[in-house]
mmCIF file of C-alpha atoms in Angstrom:
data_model
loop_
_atom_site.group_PDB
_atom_site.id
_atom_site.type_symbol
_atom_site.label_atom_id
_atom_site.label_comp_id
_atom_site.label_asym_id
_atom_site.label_seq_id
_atom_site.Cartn_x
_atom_site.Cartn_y
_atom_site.Cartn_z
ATOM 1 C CA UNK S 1 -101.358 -85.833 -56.872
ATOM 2 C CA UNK S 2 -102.096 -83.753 -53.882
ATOM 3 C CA UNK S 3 -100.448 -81.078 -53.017
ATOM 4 C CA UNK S 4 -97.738 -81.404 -50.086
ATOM 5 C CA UNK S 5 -98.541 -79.295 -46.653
ATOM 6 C CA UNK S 6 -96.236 -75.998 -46.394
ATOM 7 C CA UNK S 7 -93.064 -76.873 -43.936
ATOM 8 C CA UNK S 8 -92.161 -74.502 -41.945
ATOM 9 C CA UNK S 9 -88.765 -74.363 -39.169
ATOM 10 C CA UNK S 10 -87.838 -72.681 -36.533
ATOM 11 C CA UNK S 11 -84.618 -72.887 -33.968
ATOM 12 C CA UNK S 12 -85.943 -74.287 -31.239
ATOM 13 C CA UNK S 13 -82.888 -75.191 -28.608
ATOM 14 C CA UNK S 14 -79.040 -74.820 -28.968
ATOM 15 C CA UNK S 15 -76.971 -77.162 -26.484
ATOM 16 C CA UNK S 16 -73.096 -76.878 -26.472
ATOM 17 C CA UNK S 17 -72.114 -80.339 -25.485
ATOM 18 C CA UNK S 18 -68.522 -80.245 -25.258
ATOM 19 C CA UNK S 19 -65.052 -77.611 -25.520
ATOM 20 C CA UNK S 20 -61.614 -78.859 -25.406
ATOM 21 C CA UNK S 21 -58.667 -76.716 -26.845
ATOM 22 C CA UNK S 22 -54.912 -76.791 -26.607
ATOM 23 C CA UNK S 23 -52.530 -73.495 -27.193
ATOM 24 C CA UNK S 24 -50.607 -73.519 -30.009
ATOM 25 C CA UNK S 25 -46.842 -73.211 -29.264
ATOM 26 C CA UNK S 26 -45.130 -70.018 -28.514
ATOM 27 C CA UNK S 27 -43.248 -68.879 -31.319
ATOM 28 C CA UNK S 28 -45.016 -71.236 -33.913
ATOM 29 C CA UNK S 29 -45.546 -68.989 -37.000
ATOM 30 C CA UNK S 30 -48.738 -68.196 -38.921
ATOM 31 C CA UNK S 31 -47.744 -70.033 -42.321
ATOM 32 C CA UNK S 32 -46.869 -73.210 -40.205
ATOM 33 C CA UNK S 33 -49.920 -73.768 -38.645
ATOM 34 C CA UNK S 34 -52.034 -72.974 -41.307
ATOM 35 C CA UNK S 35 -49.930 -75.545 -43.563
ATOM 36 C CA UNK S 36 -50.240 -78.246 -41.181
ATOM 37 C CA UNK S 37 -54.146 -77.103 -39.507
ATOM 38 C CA UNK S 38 -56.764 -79.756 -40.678
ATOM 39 C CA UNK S 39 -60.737 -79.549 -40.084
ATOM 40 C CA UNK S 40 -62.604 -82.035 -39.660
ATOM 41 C CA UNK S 41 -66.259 -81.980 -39.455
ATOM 42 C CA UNK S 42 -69.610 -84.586 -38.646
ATOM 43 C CA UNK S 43 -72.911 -84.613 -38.230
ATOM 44 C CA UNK S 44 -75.247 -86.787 -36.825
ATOM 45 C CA UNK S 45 -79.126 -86.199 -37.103
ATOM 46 C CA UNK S 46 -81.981 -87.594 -34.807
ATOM 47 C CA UNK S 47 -85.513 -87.338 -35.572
ATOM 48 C CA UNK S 48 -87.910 -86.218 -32.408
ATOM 49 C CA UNK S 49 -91.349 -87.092 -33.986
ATOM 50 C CA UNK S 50 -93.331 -87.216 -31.360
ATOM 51 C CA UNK S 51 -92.614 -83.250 -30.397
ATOM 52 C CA UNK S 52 -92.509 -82.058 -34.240
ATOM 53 C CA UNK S 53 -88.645 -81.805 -33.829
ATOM 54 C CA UNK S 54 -85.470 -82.643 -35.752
ATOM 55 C CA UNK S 55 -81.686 -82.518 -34.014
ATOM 56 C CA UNK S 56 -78.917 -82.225 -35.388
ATOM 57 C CA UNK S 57 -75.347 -82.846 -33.662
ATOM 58 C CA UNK S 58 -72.403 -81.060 -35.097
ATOM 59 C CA UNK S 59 -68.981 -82.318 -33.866
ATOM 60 C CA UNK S 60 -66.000 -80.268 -34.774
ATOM 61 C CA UNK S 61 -61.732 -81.416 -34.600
ATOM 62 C CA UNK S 62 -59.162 -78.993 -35.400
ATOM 63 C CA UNK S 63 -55.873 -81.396 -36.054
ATOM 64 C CA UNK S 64 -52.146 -79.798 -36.133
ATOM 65 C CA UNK S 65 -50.032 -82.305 -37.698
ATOM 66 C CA UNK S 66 -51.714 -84.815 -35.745
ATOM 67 C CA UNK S 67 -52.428 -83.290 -32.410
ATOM 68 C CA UNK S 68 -56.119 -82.710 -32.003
ATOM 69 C CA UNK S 69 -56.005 -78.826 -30.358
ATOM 70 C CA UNK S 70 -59.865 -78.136 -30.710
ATOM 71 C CA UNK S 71 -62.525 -79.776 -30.175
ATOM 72 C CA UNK S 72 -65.976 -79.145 -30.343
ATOM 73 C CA UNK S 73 -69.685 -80.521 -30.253
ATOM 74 C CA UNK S 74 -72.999 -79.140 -29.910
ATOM 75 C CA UNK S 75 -76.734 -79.690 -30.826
ATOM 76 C CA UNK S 76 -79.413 -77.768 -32.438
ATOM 77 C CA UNK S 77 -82.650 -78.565 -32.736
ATOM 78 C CA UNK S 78 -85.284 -77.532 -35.045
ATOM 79 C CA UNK S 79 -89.087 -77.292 -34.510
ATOM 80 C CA UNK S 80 -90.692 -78.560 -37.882
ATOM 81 C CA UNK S 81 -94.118 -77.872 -38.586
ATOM 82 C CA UNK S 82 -95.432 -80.880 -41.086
ATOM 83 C CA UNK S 83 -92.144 -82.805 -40.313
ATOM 84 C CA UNK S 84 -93.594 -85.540 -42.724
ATOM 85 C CA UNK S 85 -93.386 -83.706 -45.499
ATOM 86 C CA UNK S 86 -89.442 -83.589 -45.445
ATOM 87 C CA UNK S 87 -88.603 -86.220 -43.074
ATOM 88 C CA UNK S 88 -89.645 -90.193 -43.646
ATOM 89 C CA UNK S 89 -88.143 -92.683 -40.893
ATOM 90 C CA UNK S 90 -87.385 -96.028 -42.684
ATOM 91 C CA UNK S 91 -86.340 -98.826 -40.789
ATOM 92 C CA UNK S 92 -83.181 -97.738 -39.354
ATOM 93 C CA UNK S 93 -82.654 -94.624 -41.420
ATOM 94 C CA UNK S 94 -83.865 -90.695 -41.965
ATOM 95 C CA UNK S 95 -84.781 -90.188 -45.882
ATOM 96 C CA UNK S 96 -84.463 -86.224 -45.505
ATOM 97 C CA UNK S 97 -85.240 -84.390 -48.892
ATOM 98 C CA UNK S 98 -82.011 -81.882 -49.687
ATOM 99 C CA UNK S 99 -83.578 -79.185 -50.276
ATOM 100 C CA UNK S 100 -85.047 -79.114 -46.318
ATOM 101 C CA UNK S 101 -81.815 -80.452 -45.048
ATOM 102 C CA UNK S 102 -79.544 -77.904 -46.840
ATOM 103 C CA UNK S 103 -81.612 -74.949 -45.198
ATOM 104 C CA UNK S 104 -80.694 -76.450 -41.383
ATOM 105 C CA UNK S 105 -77.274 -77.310 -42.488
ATOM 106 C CA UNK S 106 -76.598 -73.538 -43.367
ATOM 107 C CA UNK S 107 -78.016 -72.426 -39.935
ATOM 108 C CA UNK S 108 -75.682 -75.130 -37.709
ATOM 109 C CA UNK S 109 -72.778 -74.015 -40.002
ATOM 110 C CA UNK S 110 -73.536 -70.713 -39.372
ATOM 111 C CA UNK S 111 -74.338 -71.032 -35.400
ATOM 112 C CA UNK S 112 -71.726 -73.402 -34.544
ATOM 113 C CA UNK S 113 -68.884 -71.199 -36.394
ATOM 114 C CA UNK S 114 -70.541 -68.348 -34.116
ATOM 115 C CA UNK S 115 -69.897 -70.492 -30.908
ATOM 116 C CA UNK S 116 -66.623 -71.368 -32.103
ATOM 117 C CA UNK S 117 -65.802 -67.717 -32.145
ATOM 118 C CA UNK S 118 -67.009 -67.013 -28.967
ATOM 119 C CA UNK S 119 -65.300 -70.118 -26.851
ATOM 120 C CA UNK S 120 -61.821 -69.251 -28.663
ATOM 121 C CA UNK S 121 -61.417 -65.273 -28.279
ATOM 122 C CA UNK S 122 -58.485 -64.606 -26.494
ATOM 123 C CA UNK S 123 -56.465 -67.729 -27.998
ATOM 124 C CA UNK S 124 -54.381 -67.989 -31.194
ATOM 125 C CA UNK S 125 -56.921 -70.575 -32.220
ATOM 126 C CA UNK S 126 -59.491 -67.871 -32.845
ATOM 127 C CA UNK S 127 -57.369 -66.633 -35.902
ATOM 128 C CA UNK S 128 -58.765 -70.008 -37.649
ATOM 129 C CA UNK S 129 -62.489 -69.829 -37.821
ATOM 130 C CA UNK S 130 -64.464 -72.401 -39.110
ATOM 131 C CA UNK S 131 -64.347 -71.559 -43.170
ATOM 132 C CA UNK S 132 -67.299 -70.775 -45.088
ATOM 133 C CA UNK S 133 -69.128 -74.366 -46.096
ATOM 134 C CA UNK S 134 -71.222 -74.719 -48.773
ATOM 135 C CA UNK S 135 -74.450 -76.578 -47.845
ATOM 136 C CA UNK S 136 -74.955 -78.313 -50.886
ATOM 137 C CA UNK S 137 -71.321 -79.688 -50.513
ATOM 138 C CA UNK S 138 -71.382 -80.799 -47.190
ATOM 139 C CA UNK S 139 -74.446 -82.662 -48.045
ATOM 140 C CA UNK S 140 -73.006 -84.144 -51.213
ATOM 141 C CA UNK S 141 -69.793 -85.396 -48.883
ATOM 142 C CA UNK S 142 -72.142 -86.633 -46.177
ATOM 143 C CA UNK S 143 -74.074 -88.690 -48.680
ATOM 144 C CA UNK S 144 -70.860 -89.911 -50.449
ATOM 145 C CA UNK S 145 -69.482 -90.730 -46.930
ATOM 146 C CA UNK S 146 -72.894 -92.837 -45.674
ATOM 147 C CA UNK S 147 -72.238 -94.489 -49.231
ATOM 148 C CA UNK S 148 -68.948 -95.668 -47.928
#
């Protein structure tokens, strides 16, 4: 068998699509909010074959109790250099191998917890950073959820 091209990636564009967030209430203690804060997190990929390029869309909800009090989405694409290699379109759906997609997962984790930061400072919010995700698990529930 012949040996695969070398894939290589760079961040090409960033593009913060949306920021919403609500104040917590005055007087609402630490230990409460973090007892009743839930994350949730999506993702929705979009391959750009014609320019060599692969998006990914991150959309982020920050629920207390059941009030959503952040929200955020952006979208970060990725120049790939033999996009092939990693990336087959099939019909309607992206076969992406793990190993490739785990890579760009760790850098939109890692971005869009940055951006986070930066759009909360100054709000109580900001004390609740987007926690340290492990690739390999967030692609393990995003498989397990498209299996749904």
């Amino acid at each position: 068998m012949a040996k695969g091209k070398e894939v290589e990636f760079k961040l090409s564009r960033v593009r913060e699509i949306s920021f919403s967030c609500t104040e917590f209430e005055n007087g609402l203690a630490k230990d409460e909010i973090e007892k009743n804060l839930k994350i949730e997190i999506g993702f929705d990929f979009q391959l750009l074959k014609d320019d060599n390029e692969f998006s990914i869309n991150t959309i982020i909800k920050y629920l207390f109790k059941s009030d959503e009090v952040l929200k955020y989405e952006n979208q970060i694409i990725f120049k790939v250099k033999n996009i092939d290699q990693v990336i087959q379109h099939q019909e309607d759906k992206l076969n992406i191998k793990d190993e490739f997609l785990i890579s760009l997962l760790s850098v939109v984790i890692g971005t869009t917890r940055g951006m986070m930061i930066k759009n909360t400072m100054g709000k109580r919010i900001n004390d609740y950073p987007l926690p340290i995700l492990n690739p390999k698990e967030v692609l393990n529930n995003i498989k397990s959820a498209n299996q749904e």
